[in-house]
Amino acid sequence: MVILVLSCDKNEDLWQPFRQLIEKYYPNHPEIIYATETKKNPYYKTICKNYPIEKWTKRIRETLNEINDNIILTMMDDDFIRKPVDIERIEYLKGQIKGNMAAIYFEKSFDKGDIETDIEGIKQRQHGSDYEVCINCGIWQKDKLINIISRDSDPWDVELNQDNKGYDFYINSGEYIIDWGYKTWVYANICRGKWCREIVPFFEKEGIEVDYEKRGYAD
């Protein structure tokens, strides 16, 4: 398994806070690979594919094709980890994702229609449910993720299109696996390119300094 951080050139100001927090709360993490257009992250391996946002899926497909592992833990570049990662559960879930399963999302289950499964702490999303296909923090089978994003588009279109390709999707129904501050329908870190004010006291606690004025706040 590798961690693929979905990023972009304009978000390079997020790279150092991400690094500081993941190294603190997930110190024995797998290899981290960043996906960007042209700028290389100085801390981790970076695969650059210079396509505009309208061809974001093409950039990620080509990036995935350069990764040998079939299990991919996807993270966004503003997934600022709040507490120690549940490594045991991640290792357990790596062994569970197979067959027609495309992804196991680490977000907590938010839909009463999610279905109980034999996998401990995991429910199945119903086909056609809201955000059944979601580009968020979770583990994927690489070949199925490539198929899901087979049409050239921006990242938002992937979730709007909701083309599940007939795969099955699962979601965390237990305690947080990776707590990056996000609560369902509530942003915690970056919203539409601007800082959420919630991040300020957290960064202060962690000794992280950023210039909030460059992005401004998402009020």
mmCIF file of C-alpha atoms in Angstrom, residues 7-125:
data_model
loop_
_atom_site.group_PDB
_atom_site.id
_atom_site.type_symbol
_atom_site.label_atom_id
_atom_site.label_comp_id
_atom_site.label_asym_id
_atom_site.label_seq_id
_atom_site.Cartn_x
_atom_site.Cartn_y
_atom_site.Cartn_z
ATOM 1 C CA SER A 7 -2.642 17.914 -4.399
ATOM 2 C CA CYS A 8 -1.831 20.708 -6.841
ATOM 3 C CA ASP A 9 0.774 23.404 -7.384
ATOM 4 C CA LYS A 10 -1.254 26.181 -5.770
ATOM 5 C CA ASN A 11 -1.571 24.215 -2.529
ATOM 6 C CA GLU A 12 2.126 23.960 -1.785
ATOM 7 C CA ASP A 13 1.551 26.029 1.378
ATOM 8 C CA LEU A 14 -0.299 23.003 2.803
ATOM 9 C CA TRP A 15 2.572 20.575 2.351
ATOM 10 C CA GLN A 16 4.573 21.443 5.458
ATOM 11 C CA PRO A 17 1.598 21.318 7.892
ATOM 12 C CA PHE A 18 0.498 18.007 6.338
ATOM 13 C CA ARG A 19 4.010 16.612 6.778
ATOM 14 C CA GLN A 20 4.367 17.759 10.377
ATOM 15 C CA LEU A 21 1.065 16.160 11.378
ATOM 16 C CA ILE A 22 1.323 12.885 9.485
ATOM 17 C CA GLU A 23 4.848 12.316 10.784
ATOM 18 C CA LYS A 24 3.606 12.918 14.337
ATOM 19 C CA TYR A 25 0.368 10.927 14.216
ATOM 20 C CA TYR A 26 1.245 8.253 11.606
ATOM 21 C CA PRO A 27 5.028 7.901 11.992
ATOM 22 C CA ASN A 28 5.264 4.385 10.519
ATOM 23 C CA HIS A 29 3.266 5.297 7.441
ATOM 24 C CA PRO A 30 3.727 3.651 4.043
ATOM 25 C CA GLU A 31 5.442 5.508 1.226
ATOM 26 C CA ILE A 32 3.807 8.873 0.532
ATOM 27 C CA ILE A 33 3.456 10.049 -3.069
ATOM 28 C CA TYR A 34 2.146 13.486 -4.037
ATOM 29 C CA ALA A 35 0.246 14.129 -7.263
ATOM 30 C CA THR A 36 0.747 17.666 -8.622
ATOM 31 C CA GLU A 37 1.036 19.505 -11.941
ATOM 32 C CA THR A 38 4.621 20.845 -12.020
ATOM 33 C CA LYS A 39 5.870 21.563 -8.482
ATOM 34 C CA LYS A 40 7.663 18.864 -6.500
ATOM 35 C CA ASN A 41 7.013 18.420 -2.803
ATOM 36 C CA PRO A 42 10.423 18.674 -1.063
ATOM 37 C CA TYR A 43 9.400 16.160 1.605
ATOM 38 C CA TYR A 44 7.976 13.253 -0.398
ATOM 39 C CA LYS A 45 8.133 11.641 -3.811
ATOM 40 C CA THR A 46 6.091 13.634 -6.307
ATOM 41 C CA ILE A 47 4.643 12.564 -9.637
ATOM 42 C CA CYS A 48 3.995 15.598 -11.831
ATOM 43 C CA LYS A 49 1.487 15.542 -14.697
ATOM 44 C CA ASN A 50 0.863 18.974 -16.135
ATOM 45 C CA TYR A 51 -2.825 18.951 -17.009
ATOM 46 C CA PRO A 52 -5.384 21.682 -16.237
ATOM 47 C CA ILE A 53 -8.069 21.131 -13.606
ATOM 48 C CA GLU A 54 -10.520 20.183 -16.376
ATOM 49 C CA LYS A 55 -8.371 17.078 -16.928
ATOM 50 C CA TRP A 56 -7.701 16.318 -13.271
ATOM 51 C CA THR A 57 -8.809 12.701 -13.698
ATOM 52 C CA LYS A 58 -6.313 12.213 -16.536
ATOM 53 C CA ARG A 59 -3.550 13.463 -14.247
ATOM 54 C CA ILE A 60 -4.523 11.065 -11.471
ATOM 55 C CA ARG A 61 -4.946 8.108 -13.855
ATOM 56 C CA GLU A 62 -1.466 8.607 -15.270
ATOM 57 C CA THR A 63 -0.091 9.005 -11.755
ATOM 58 C CA LEU A 64 -1.714 5.770 -10.608
ATOM 59 C CA ASN A 65 -0.282 3.939 -13.604
ATOM 60 C CA GLU A 66 3.204 4.785 -12.319
ATOM 61 C CA ILE A 67 2.492 3.238 -8.907
ATOM 62 C CA ASN A 68 3.147 -0.492 -8.546
ATOM 63 C CA ASP A 69 0.992 -1.174 -5.477
ATOM 64 C CA ASN A 70 -2.627 -2.189 -6.031
ATOM 65 C CA ILE A 71 -3.894 -0.850 -2.672
ATOM 66 C CA ILE A 72 -3.942 2.961 -2.557
ATOM 67 C CA LEU A 73 -4.722 5.054 0.507
ATOM 68 C CA THR A 74 -5.960 8.336 -0.933
ATOM 69 C CA MET A 75 -5.708 11.541 1.066
ATOM 70 C CA MET A 76 -6.339 15.174 0.240
ATOM 71 C CA ASP A 77 -3.568 17.698 0.860
ATOM 72 C CA ASP A 78 -5.610 19.398 3.600
ATOM 73 C CA ASP A 79 -6.274 16.198 5.559
ATOM 74 C CA PHE A 80 -4.518 17.512 8.667
ATOM 75 C CA ILE A 81 -4.430 14.607 11.113
ATOM 76 C CA ARG A 82 -5.667 15.371 14.634
ATOM 77 C CA LYS A 83 -4.719 12.264 16.636
ATOM 78 C CA PRO A 84 -2.830 8.947 16.320
ATOM 79 C CA VAL A 85 -3.936 6.912 13.308
ATOM 80 C CA ASP A 86 -5.514 3.503 13.956
ATOM 81 C CA ILE A 87 -2.816 1.525 12.153
ATOM 82 C CA GLU A 88 -4.234 -1.842 13.238
ATOM 83 C CA ARG A 89 -7.548 -1.141 11.547
ATOM 84 C CA ILE A 90 -5.847 0.014 8.369
ATOM 85 C CA GLU A 91 -3.831 -3.202 8.267
ATOM 86 C CA TYR A 92 -7.021 -5.204 8.879
ATOM 87 C CA LEU A 93 -8.936 -3.403 6.127
ATOM 88 C CA LYS A 94 -6.092 -3.859 3.637
ATOM 89 C CA GLY A 95 -6.779 -7.567 3.886
ATOM 90 C CA GLN A 96 -10.526 -7.127 3.456
ATOM 91 C CA ILE A 97 -10.683 -5.041 0.277
ATOM 92 C CA LYS A 98 -10.931 -7.430 -2.659
ATOM 93 C CA GLY A 99 -13.251 -8.757 -5.321
ATOM 94 C CA ASN A 100 -15.848 -6.207 -6.433
ATOM 95 C CA MET A 101 -14.991 -3.789 -3.616
ATOM 96 C CA ALA A 102 -13.719 -0.508 -5.023
ATOM 97 C CA ALA A 103 -13.136 1.499 -1.851
ATOM 98 C CA ILE A 104 -13.485 1.641 1.916
ATOM 99 C CA TYR A 105 -13.992 5.245 3.011
ATOM 100 C CA PHE A 106 -12.547 6.357 6.354
ATOM 101 C CA GLU A 107 -15.258 8.975 6.818
ATOM 102 C CA LYS A 108 -17.827 7.905 9.423
ATOM 103 C CA SER A 109 -21.073 6.409 8.120
ATOM 104 C CA PHE A 110 -23.668 9.178 7.689
ATOM 105 C CA ASP A 111 -26.499 7.412 5.842
ATOM 106 C CA LYS A 112 -29.143 5.330 7.648
ATOM 107 C CA GLY A 113 -29.354 3.243 4.497
ATOM 108 C CA ASP A 114 -25.787 1.945 4.860
ATOM 109 C CA ILE A 115 -25.846 -1.852 5.163
ATOM 110 C CA GLU A 116 -24.252 -3.957 7.899
ATOM 111 C CA THR A 117 -21.482 -6.306 6.708
ATOM 112 C CA ASP A 118 -19.294 -9.095 8.056
ATOM 113 C CA ILE A 119 -16.336 -6.698 8.064
ATOM 114 C CA GLU A 120 -15.862 -5.352 11.579
ATOM 115 C CA GLY A 121 -16.662 -1.635 11.822
ATOM 116 C CA ILE A 122 -17.573 -1.324 8.153
ATOM 117 C CA LYS A 123 -20.906 -0.843 6.371
ATOM 118 C CA GLN A 124 -21.723 -1.049 2.657
ATOM 119 C CA ARG A 125 -23.080 1.940 0.776
#
